Amino acid sequence: MSHDYAALFAEREHERFALHERHLNEQMVRVLKAIGYDVGFTRGSGQYLYDRTGDRYLDLLSGFGVFALGRNHPVLREALVSVLDAELPNLVQMDVSTLAGVLAERLLARVPYLDKVFFANSGAEAVEAAMKFARSATGRPGLVYCDHAFHGLSYGALSLNGDDIFRQGFEPLLPDCIRVPFNDLAALERALASRAVAAFIVEPVQGKGVNVPADDYLARAAELCRRHGTLFVADEIQSGLGRTGKFFAVEHWNVEPDMVLLSKSLSGGHVPVGAVLARRHIFEKVFNRMDRAVVHGSTFAKNDLAMAAGIATLDVLDSERLIDNAAQMGDRLLRGFTQMMSRYEMMAQVRGKGLMIGVEFGPPKSFKLKASWHAVETANKGLFCQLVTIPLFKEHKVLCQVAGHASHTIKLLPPLVITAEDCDWILRAFEAAIADAHRGPGAVLSLGKTLVDHAIKARRAG
Ligand SMILES: Cc1ncc(COP(=O)(O)O)c(C=O)c1O
């Protein structure tokens, strides 16, 4: 059998939807066909994707945030090929990994208040580790999380999920997990008052909805945690590594968490990885004796390819000044969207930090548009956003999606390598699609027709 994967891809890529319908999650294929996203991407480079016909798309999803460096960065390729060529003694287990030591050293150099790193294979695994570490370090059962939080979908992480749609059908979840509204210090204080809470786990900027905290929220939450003997854990799996224009998003508010969780971009877009950066006293409680040296861990964690991807990613963030670029391009986009708001009454709010931006829509005041808004929203809550995202994709070749179930917010999470020209492309495309959505009943009818046409086509093809 040949192992030419370019040839295999070329030979079989036309069957991708059929293969998934047959062997994987066919509902995903139905979704893609219904909204016309079944174009068949064949190549990815930097911030761009290319479909079968050669059309170029600007990717504002970044694979849910893993492509900070863009796709197929040459430095990542060099790093990974060099690991394979070196024939390193990977995953010996009864040894310790050199590359893991180096990556830990380089991560910790950026956070002088944290001392230790635990590596995992994904975001959810980093969250699971932090939950266990917090219980072990404090001897307390409670875990506090926020409304609309997203920390992953394994059982522990799901128990901290602030959207019921993800939980339904999978209960019972972990006990002693307490939900509080995001941005509500009084509710947090009430939850912590029992002094039975091990940790408050929070995304500095929430991924679902792109919710940005009030300016004093995180610092005062950290202070409340300290006062109640609760660990403050920042889930920076999406917001970390430069995404918001700082290395960690918590730096915007001068907060020093007890644990910081990373994953996504640390992979360089190639090799899954997760990390928990923690204070020394937490590690000393968890790994407190020789017979507990492997009390928590995972077979593939610290594998050489993942560690090399992490080291190379940190290097490219610096050498290409991508954190500064995220701050500058983010400002440019926020300014552009803010100006746009005065022209379109259904634009309700624009918010974000760096290149984590939410454009929220809301009901209009004018009579003509009210009817269209209600027609779309009655059919399906959150459908209004598809009035914008479908033409963005089809007509303007901009890939993005809504920021959660039944959400009225479109989320932008582009690679940190985007340029001023890309920002102009984004703003031009949104302006045209939003203007069209404000045309009134015509726009709604055309969305209805598009969805029905796709459904018919999908049924025929299926
Ligand atoms: C903030 C946050 N935490 C945790 C996770 C879970 O990461 P993973 O999908 O790698 O398990 C995600 C994934 O979207 C996330 O955005």
CSV table of C-alpha atoms and ligand atoms in Angstrom, one decimal, residues 64 121-125 127 150-154 157 203 205-208 235-239 261 263-264 273 411, ligand 1:
chain,number,residue,atom,x,y,z
A,64,PHE,CA,-12.2,26.6,16.8
A,121,ASN,CA,-3.6,15.8,25.2
A,122,SER,CA,-6.5,18.3,24.7
A,123,GLY,CA,-8.3,21.2,26.3
A,124,ALA,CA,-10.8,19.0,28.1
A,125,GLU,CA,-8.0,16.9,29.6
A,127,VAL,CA,-9.6,21.0,32.5
A,150,PHE,CA,-17.4,26.0,27.8
A,151,HIS,CA,-14.6,23.9,29.2
A,152,GLY,CA,-14.9,20.8,27.0
A,153,LEU,CA,-17.2,17.8,26.8
A,154,SER,CA,-15.7,15.0,28.8
A,157,ALA,CA,-15.5,19.4,31.9
A,203,GLU,CA,-12.7,31.8,30.8
A,205,VAL,CA,-13.3,36.1,27.7
A,206,GLN,CA,-16.0,33.5,27.2
A,207,GLY,CA,-15.8,31.7,23.9
A,208,LYS,CA,-19.6,31.0,23.7
A,235,ASP,CA,-9.2,28.6,31.3
A,236,GLU,CA,-7.1,30.3,28.6
A,237,ILE,CA,-7.5,27.3,26.2
A,238,GLN,CA,-9.1,29.7,23.6
A,239,SER,CA,-8.1,33.1,24.9
A,261,LEU,CA,-5.0,26.1,31.2
A,263,SER,CA,-4.4,23.9,24.6
A,264,LYS,CA,-5.6,24.8,21.0
A,273,VAL,CA,-1.7,19.1,23.4
A,411,LYS,CA,-17.9,35.2,16.2
B,1,LIG,C1,-12.3,27.7,26.7
B,1,LIG,C2,-12.2,26.3,26.4
B,1,LIG,N1,-11.9,25.3,27.3
B,1,LIG,C3,-11.9,24.0,26.9
B,1,LIG,C4,-12.1,23.6,25.7
B,1,LIG,C5,-12.1,22.1,25.3
B,1,LIG,O1,-11.0,21.8,24.5
B,1,LIG,P1,-11.0,20.5,23.7
B,1,LIG,O2,-12.0,20.6,22.6
B,1,LIG,O3,-9.6,20.4,23.1
B,1,LIG,O4,-11.3,19.4,24.6
B,1,LIG,C6,-12.5,24.5,24.7
B,1,LIG,C7,-12.8,24.1,23.3
B,1,LIG,O5,-13.4,24.8,22.5
B,1,LIG,C8,-12.5,25.9,25.0
B,1,LIG,O6,-12.8,26.9,24.1
